[in-house]
Coordinates of C-alpha atoms in Angstrom, one line a residue:
M29 CA 121.4 137.3 82.8
I30 CA 121.6 139.3 85.6
K31 CA 122.5 138.2 88.2
M32 CA 123.1 140.8 90.5
I33 CA 121.1 144.0 91.0
V34 CA 122.8 147.8 92.5
F35 CA 120.2 149.1 94.7
D36 CA 121.3 153.4 96.7
M37 CA 119.5 153.6 99.7
A38 CA 118.4 156.5 100.5
G39 CA 115.2 157.8 99.2
T40 CA 115.6 154.0 96.7
T41 CA 115.8 151.2 99.3
V42 CA 115.2 153.7 102.6
D43 CA 113.0 156.2 103.5
E44 CA 114.4 158.5 106.1
D45 CA 112.2 161.5 104.7
N46 CA 114.9 163.8 103.3
V47 CA 116.7 164.0 106.5
V48 CA 120.3 164.0 105.3
Y49 CA 120.3 166.2 102.9
K50 CA 117.6 168.2 105.6
T51 CA 120.8 167.7 107.4
L52 CA 123.2 168.5 104.8
R53 CA 121.4 171.9 104.4
D54 CA 121.5 173.2 107.3
A55 CA 124.8 172.7 108.1
V56 CA 126.2 174.1 105.2
N57 CA 123.5 177.3 105.5
A58 CA 125.1 177.6 108.8
T59 CA 129.0 177.2 108.1
G60 CA 128.4 180.0 105.0
G61 CA 125.4 181.5 106.5
Y62 CA 123.5 180.6 102.7
K63 CA 119.7 180.2 101.9
F64 CA 120.3 177.0 100.4
S65 CA 116.6 175.3 100.0
L66 CA 116.3 171.9 99.4
Q67 CA 115.1 170.9 96.7
E68 CA 118.3 172.6 95.6
V69 CA 120.6 170.4 97.6
L70 CA 118.4 167.9 96.1
A71 CA 119.2 168.7 92.8
S72 CA 122.9 169.9 93.2
A73 CA 124.1 167.3 96.3
A74 CA 121.2 163.8 96.2
G75 CA 123.9 160.4 95.9
K76 CA 127.2 162.2 96.2
E77 CA 129.7 161.2 99.0
K78 CA 128.7 163.7 100.6
R79 CA 131.8 165.8 101.8
D80 CA 132.3 166.6 98.1
A81 CA 128.3 167.7 97.8
I82 CA 129.3 169.8 100.9
A83 CA 131.7 171.1 98.9
G84 CA 129.8 171.7 95.4
L85 CA 127.6 173.2 96.9
L86 CA 130.1 175.8 98.9
G87 CA 131.6 176.3 96.2
S88 CA 128.7 177.3 94.4
K89 CA 128.6 180.6 96.2
G90 CA 131.9 181.2 95.3
A91 CA 135.5 180.2 96.6
V92 CA 135.4 177.5 99.3
T93 CA 138.5 177.0 101.4
G94 CA 139.2 173.5 102.6
E95 CA 138.7 174.6 107.0
Q96 CA 135.3 175.6 105.4
I97 CA 134.7 172.5 104.3
D98 CA 135.8 170.4 106.4
A99 CA 133.6 173.0 109.6
A100 CA 130.8 172.6 107.3
Y101 CA 131.1 168.3 107.3
Q102 CA 132.0 167.6 110.6
S103 CA 128.8 169.8 112.1
F104 CA 126.9 168.0 109.1
K105 CA 127.7 164.3 111.5
T106 CA 127.6 165.5 114.1
A107 CA 123.8 166.8 113.5
L108 CA 122.8 163.2 111.7
E109 CA 123.8 161.5 114.6
T110 CA 121.3 163.0 116.5
A111 CA 118.9 163.0 113.9
Y112 CA 119.0 159.7 112.7
A113 CA 119.4 158.7 117.1
N114 CA 115.6 159.3 117.2
L115 CA 114.4 158.7 113.8
D116 CA 111.7 156.1 112.7
V117 CA 114.0 154.0 109.7
K118 CA 111.7 152.3 107.4
P119 CA 112.5 150.5 103.4
T120 CA 110.3 152.1 101.6
I121 CA 106.6 150.8 100.2
G122 CA 107.8 147.1 99.3
A123 CA 111.2 147.0 99.4
T124 CA 111.4 144.1 101.8
S125 CA 109.9 141.6 100.0
F126 CA 110.7 142.6 97.2
L127 CA 114.8 142.0 97.7
K128 CA 113.9 139.0 99.9
Q129 CA 113.0 137.4 95.6
L130 CA 115.2 138.4 94.0
R131 CA 118.1 136.7 96.2
S132 CA 114.9 133.3 96.6
A133 CA 115.4 134.1 92.6
G134 CA 119.7 133.3 92.8
I135 CA 120.5 137.1 91.7
K136 CA 122.9 138.9 94.1
V137 CA 122.2 142.0 95.7
V138 CA 123.2 144.6 97.4
L139 CA 123.4 147.9 98.5
N140 CA 125.4 151.4 98.1
T141 CA 125.3 154.7 99.0
G142 CA 127.4 158.3 99.7
Y143 CA 127.4 157.1 103.1
N144 CA 130.5 156.2 105.2
A145 CA 130.1 152.4 106.5
A146 CA 129.2 153.8 109.9
T147 CA 125.0 155.5 109.2
A148 CA 124.6 152.6 106.8
Q149 CA 125.2 150.2 109.3
S150 CA 123.2 152.3 111.3
L151 CA 120.0 152.5 108.5
I152 CA 120.0 149.3 107.5
D153 CA 120.0 148.2 111.2
K154 CA 116.9 150.7 112.2
M155 CA 115.4 148.5 109.4
G156 CA 115.7 145.4 111.2
W157 CA 117.5 144.1 107.8
K158 CA 120.4 141.3 107.7
A159 CA 123.3 140.6 105.4
G160 CA 122.5 137.3 103.6
E161 CA 118.6 138.0 104.2
E162 CA 117.5 141.5 102.3
Y163 CA 121.5 141.5 101.2
D164 CA 124.3 139.9 99.5
L165 CA 126.8 143.4 99.9
L166 CA 127.1 145.8 101.8
V167 CA 129.4 148.9 100.0
T168 CA 130.3 152.3 101.0
A169 CA 131.4 155.9 100.1
D170 CA 134.7 155.6 102.2
Q171 CA 135.5 151.1 100.9
V172 CA 136.6 153.0 97.5
A173 CA 139.1 155.5 96.1
Q174 CA 135.7 156.9 94.4
S175 CA 132.7 158.1 95.0
R176 CA 129.7 158.4 92.5
P177 CA 129.4 159.8 89.5
A178 CA 133.2 156.6 89.2
P179 CA 132.3 152.5 88.8
D180 CA 133.9 152.5 92.4
M181 CA 131.8 151.2 94.1
I182 CA 129.9 148.5 91.2
A183 CA 133.6 147.6 90.1
L184 CA 134.0 146.6 94.3
A185 CA 130.8 144.9 94.4
Q186 CA 131.1 142.6 91.3
S187 CA 134.7 141.5 92.2
K188 CA 133.5 140.6 96.1
L189 CA 130.3 138.9 94.5
G190 CA 132.0 136.9 91.9
I191 CA 129.9 138.6 88.6
A192 CA 131.7 138.1 84.7
S193 CA 130.4 140.9 83.0
A194 CA 129.4 144.7 84.2
Q195 CA 126.3 143.4 81.1
Q196 CA 124.3 141.2 84.2
I197 CA 124.2 144.5 86.8
V198 CA 121.5 147.0 86.8
K199 CA 122.2 149.6 88.8
V200 CA 118.8 151.1 91.0
G201 CA 119.1 154.6 91.4
D202 CA 116.2 157.9 93.3
S203 CA 119.0 160.7 91.5
A204 CA 120.7 161.0 87.9
I205 CA 124.4 160.4 89.3
D206 CA 123.3 156.8 90.9
I207 CA 122.7 156.5 86.7
E208 CA 125.7 157.2 85.5
E209 CA 127.4 155.3 88.1
G210 CA 125.3 152.7 86.2
K211 CA 127.3 153.4 82.7
N212 CA 130.2 154.7 83.8
A213 CA 130.0 151.2 85.3
A214 CA 129.1 149.3 82.3
C215 CA 126.2 148.2 83.8
G216 CA 123.3 145.9 81.4
Y217 CA 121.0 148.4 82.7
T218 CA 119.7 151.2 84.3
V219 CA 117.4 152.6 85.8
G220 CA 115.4 155.3 88.3
V221 CA 113.3 155.3 90.3
T222 CA 110.5 158.3 92.3
T223 CA 110.7 157.0 94.9
G224 CA 113.7 159.8 96.6
A225 CA 115.2 163.0 96.2
Q226 CA 114.5 163.5 92.1
T227 CA 112.5 163.9 89.9
A228 CA 111.8 162.0 86.9
A229 CA 112.6 165.1 84.5
Q230 CA 116.0 165.8 87.1
I231 CA 116.1 161.7 86.8
S232 CA 115.6 161.2 82.7
E233 CA 118.7 163.9 82.7
A234 CA 120.8 161.3 82.5
G235 CA 120.1 159.0 80.0
P236 CA 118.4 155.9 82.5
D237 CA 117.6 152.6 80.3
F238 CA 114.1 154.0 82.7
I239 CA 112.0 155.4 84.9
I240 CA 109.4 153.2 87.8
D241 CA 107.9 154.5 90.5
R242 CA 108.3 151.4 92.4
L243 CA 111.1 149.1 92.6
E244 CA 108.6 145.7 92.1
D245 CA 108.0 147.8 89.0
L246 CA 111.7 146.0 87.5
K247 CA 109.6 143.0 87.5
L248 CA 106.8 144.6 84.8
R249 CA 110.6 146.0 82.7
L250 CA 113.7 143.4 83.3
P251 CA 114.3 139.7 82.3
L252 CA 113.6 138.7 86.3
S253 CA 112.2 135.2 86.8
L254 CA 110.7 135.3 89.7

Protein backbone atom coordinates (compact mmCIF):
# COMPACT_ATOMS: atom_id res chain seq x y z
CA MET A 1 0.00 0.00 0.00
CA ILE A 2 1.38 3.40 -0.99
CA LYS A 3 1.65 5.72 1.99
CA MET A 4 4.01 8.46 0.80
CA ILE A 5 4.95 10.03 -2.53
CA VAL A 6 8.13 12.10 -2.79
CA PHE A 7 8.05 14.68 -5.57
CA ASP A 8 10.97 16.63 -6.97
CA MET A 9 10.32 20.36 -7.28
CA ALA A 10 11.64 22.23 -10.37
CA GLY A 11 10.31 20.60 -13.52
CA THR A 12 8.15 18.11 -11.62
CA THR A 13 5.81 20.10 -9.38
CA VAL A 14 7.17 23.60 -10.07
CA ASP A 15 7.28 25.31 -13.47
CA GLU A 16 10.06 27.91 -13.35
CA ASP A 17 11.11 27.75 -17.03
CA ASN A 18 14.51 26.22 -16.19
CA VAL A 19 15.65 29.51 -14.67
CA VAL A 20 17.85 27.65 -12.18
CA TYR A 21 19.78 25.83 -14.88
CA LYS A 22 20.00 28.86 -17.15
CA THR A 23 21.46 30.81 -14.23
CA LEU A 24 23.81 27.97 -13.33
CA ARG A 25 24.98 27.73 -16.96
CA ASP A 26 25.74 31.45 -17.05
CA ALA A 27 27.69 31.31 -13.77
CA VAL A 28 29.81 28.36 -14.90
CA ASN A 29 30.46 29.84 -18.33
CA ALA A 30 31.47 33.20 -16.84
CA THR A 31 33.79 31.58 -14.30
CA GLY A 32 35.62 29.34 -16.73
CA GLY A 33 35.16 31.14 -20.02
CA TYR A 34 33.23 28.12 -21.31
CA LYS A 35 30.27 27.78 -23.65
CA PHE A 36 28.10 25.13 -22.03
CA SER A 37 24.67 24.96 -23.64
CA LEU A 38 21.48 24.66 -21.60
CA GLN A 39 21.03 21.12 -22.94
CA GLU A 40 24.49 20.12 -21.68
CA VAL A 41 23.76 21.60 -18.27
CA LEU A 42 20.41 19.82 -18.02
CA ALA A 43 21.96 16.49 -19.01
CA SER A 44 24.74 16.82 -16.42
CA ALA A 45 23.27 18.82 -13.57
CA ALA A 46 19.51 18.21 -13.39
CA GLY A 47 18.36 17.28 -9.90
CA LYS A 48 21.77 17.59 -8.25
CA GLU A 49 22.71 19.77 -5.30
CA LYS A 50 23.76 22.94 -7.06
CA ARG A 51 27.33 23.29 -5.78
CA ASP A 52 27.96 19.66 -6.74
CA ALA A 53 26.47 20.37 -10.17
CA ILE A 54 28.80 23.33 -10.68
CA ALA A 55 31.81 21.29 -9.56
CA GLY A 56 30.90 18.55 -12.01
CA LEU A 57 30.57 20.90 -14.96
CA LEU A 58 33.81 22.74 -14.22
CA GLY A 59 35.60 19.46 -13.55
CA SER A 60 34.51 18.07 -16.91
CA LYS A 61 36.81 20.64 -18.54
CA GLY A 62 39.87 19.64 -16.52
CA ALA A 63 41.42 20.38 -13.14
CA VAL A 64 39.39 22.80 -11.04
CA THR A 65 40.12 24.45 -7.70
CA GLY A 66 37.84 24.86 -4.73
CA GLU A 67 38.15 28.62 -5.16
CA GLN A 68 36.78 28.41 -8.71
CA ILE A 69 33.86 26.28 -7.57
CA ASP A 70 33.12 28.64 -4.69
CA ALA A 71 33.27 31.68 -6.97
CA ALA A 72 30.90 30.14 -9.50
CA TYR A 73 28.52 28.98 -6.77
CA GLN A 74 28.40 32.40 -5.13
CA SER A 75 27.80 34.04 -8.51
CA PHE A 76 25.01 31.55 -9.18
CA LYS A 77 23.30 32.16 -5.82
CA THR A 78 23.41 35.94 -6.21
CA ALA A 79 22.06 35.84 -9.76
CA LEU A 80 19.36 33.34 -8.81
CA GLU A 81 18.07 35.55 -6.00
CA THR A 82 17.64 38.37 -8.51
CA ALA A 83 16.02 36.09 -11.09
CA TYR A 84 13.55 34.62 -8.61
CA ALA A 85 12.56 38.03 -7.30
CA ASN A 86 11.15 38.81 -10.74
CA LEU A 87 10.03 35.33 -11.80
CA ASP A 88 6.45 34.18 -12.29
CA VAL A 89 6.66 30.77 -10.63
CA LYS A 90 3.68 28.46 -11.01
CA PRO A 91 2.84 24.81 -10.36
CA THR A 92 3.12 22.35 -13.22
CA ILE A 93 -0.21 21.59 -14.89
CA GLY A 94 -2.60 19.83 -12.52
CA ALA A 95 -0.09 19.63 -9.67
CA THR A 96 -2.02 21.62 -7.06
CA SER A 97 -5.28 19.70 -7.35
CA PHE A 98 -3.52 16.33 -7.63
CA LEU A 99 -1.41 16.83 -4.50
CA LYS A 100 -4.52 17.84 -2.58
CA GLN A 101 -6.26 14.68 -3.82
CA LEU A 102 -3.40 12.56 -2.54
CA ARG A 103 -3.48 14.19 0.87
CA SER A 104 -7.26 13.82 1.09
CA ALA A 105 -6.77 10.09 0.48
CA GLY A 106 -4.33 9.89 3.40
CA ILE A 107 -1.17 9.69 1.29
CA LYS A 108 1.71 11.80 2.58
CA VAL A 109 3.11 14.30 0.07
CA VAL A 110 6.78 15.23 0.32
CA LEU A 111 8.63 17.82 -1.75
CA ASN A 112 12.37 17.25 -2.06
CA THR A 113 14.99 19.16 -3.98
CA GLY A 114 18.64 19.87 -4.66
CA TYR A 115 17.96 23.50 -3.69
CA ASN A 116 18.75 24.85 -0.26
CA ALA A 117 15.85 25.41 2.13
CA ALA A 118 15.62 29.18 1.57
CA THR A 119 15.38 28.85 -2.21
CA ALA A 120 12.89 26.00 -2.04
CA GLN A 121 10.66 27.86 0.40
CA SER A 122 10.71 30.97 -1.78
CA LEU A 123 9.36 28.91 -4.69
CA ILE A 124 6.65 27.38 -2.53
CA ASP A 125 5.64 30.80 -1.22
CA LYS A 126 5.41 32.23 -4.74
CA MET A 127 2.99 29.45 -5.69
CA GLY A 128 0.90 30.05 -2.59
CA TRP A 129 1.33 26.48 -1.35
CA LYS A 130 1.22 25.73 2.37
CA ALA A 131 2.32 22.80 4.50
CA GLY A 132 -0.77 20.89 5.57
CA GLU A 133 -2.64 21.84 2.40
CA GLU A 134 -0.71 20.94 -0.76
CA TYR A 135 2.11 19.03 0.94
CA ASP A 136 3.13 17.53 4.26
CA LEU A 137 6.89 18.02 4.34
CA LEU A 138 9.70 19.81 2.50
CA VAL A 139 13.16 18.22 2.54
CA THR A 140 16.12 20.01 0.97
CA ALA A 141 19.71 19.11 0.12
CA ASP A 142 21.17 21.27 2.89
CA GLN A 143 19.26 19.31 5.55
CA VAL A 144 21.11 16.03 4.96
CA ALA A 145 24.69 14.76 4.86
CA GLN A 146 24.52 13.63 1.23
CA SER A 147 22.30 14.88 -1.56
CA ARG A 148 21.09 12.93 -4.60
CA PRO A 149 21.65 10.27 -5.70
CA ALA A 150 22.14 9.29 -2.05
CA PRO A 151 18.88 8.28 -0.32
CA ASP A 152 19.31 10.66 2.63
CA MET A 153 16.46 13.07 1.81
CA ILE A 154 13.95 10.26 1.31
CA ALA A 155 15.17 8.49 4.45
CA LEU A 156 14.73 11.70 6.45
CA ALA A 157 11.17 12.13 5.16
CA GLN A 158 10.38 8.48 5.89
CA SER A 159 11.59 8.90 9.46
CA LYS A 160 9.80 12.19 10.08
CA LEU A 161 6.48 10.95 8.71
CA GLY A 162 6.66 7.50 10.30
CA ILE A 163 6.53 5.38 7.15
CA ALA A 164 7.37 1.81 8.14
CA SER A 165 8.84 0.57 4.86
CA ALA A 166 10.47 2.23 1.85
CA GLN A 167 8.38 -0.14 -0.26
CA GLN A 168 5.40 2.06 0.68
CA ILE A 169 7.10 5.09 -0.91
CA VAL A 170 7.02 6.38 -4.50
CA LYS A 171 9.66 8.75 -5.87
CA VAL A 172 8.68 10.99 -8.81
CA GLY A 173 11.04 13.29 -10.71
CA ASP A 174 12.02 14.75 -14.06
CA SER A 175 15.65 13.60 -14.14
CA ALA A 176 17.65 10.38 -14.01
CA ILE A 177 19.19 11.32 -10.67
CA ASP A 178 15.69 11.43 -9.13
CA ILE A 179 15.23 7.82 -10.20
CA GLU A 180 18.65 6.85 -8.85
CA GLU A 181 17.75 8.49 -5.53
CA GLY A 182 14.52 6.51 -5.33
CA LYS A 183 16.24 3.24 -6.14
CA ASN A 184 18.98 3.89 -3.58
CA ALA A 185 16.25 4.48 -1.00
CA ALA A 186 14.60 1.16 -2.01
CA CYS A 187 11.32 2.89 -2.89
CA GLY A 188 8.47 0.69 -4.04
CA TYR A 189 8.18 2.65 -7.29
CA THR A 190 10.35 5.16 -9.12
CA VAL A 191 8.59 7.27 -11.73
CA GLY A 192 9.93 9.69 -14.31
CA VAL A 193 7.93 12.64 -15.64
CA THR A 194 8.64 14.52 -18.87
CA THR A 195 7.54 17.99 -17.74
CA GLY A 196 11.00 19.23 -16.85
CA ALA A 197 14.74 18.99 -17.32
CA GLN A 198 15.28 15.72 -19.16
CA THR A 199 13.74 13.74 -21.99
CA ALA A 200 12.12 10.35 -21.59
CA ALA A 201 15.21 8.78 -23.18
CA GLN A 202 17.52 10.44 -20.65
CA ILE A 203 15.33 9.47 -17.70
CA SER A 204 15.05 5.90 -19.02
CA GLU A 205 18.79 5.40 -18.58
CA ALA A 206 18.20 5.21 -14.81
CA GLY A 207 15.59 2.45 -15.17
CA PRO A 208 12.39 3.92 -13.70
CA ASP A 209 9.37 1.66 -13.29
CA PHE A 210 7.60 3.88 -15.80
CA ILE A 211 7.54 7.40 -17.25
CA ILE A 212 4.52 9.70 -17.43
CA ASP A 213 3.79 12.97 -19.22
CA ARG A 214 1.92 14.66 -16.37
CA LEU A 215 1.53 14.04 -12.66
CA GLU A 216 -2.15 13.12 -12.86
CA ASP A 217 -1.20 10.10 -14.99
CA LEU A 218 -0.03 8.49 -11.74
CA LYS A 219 -3.70 7.74 -11.08
CA LEU A 220 -3.65 5.44 -14.11
CA ARG A 221 -0.39 3.67 -13.29
CA LEU A 222 -0.28 3.30 -9.51
CA PRO A 223 -2.63 1.48 -7.10
CA LEU A 224 -4.12 4.68 -5.68
CA SER A 225 -7.62 4.98 -4.25
CA LEU A 226 -8.46 8.61 -4.99
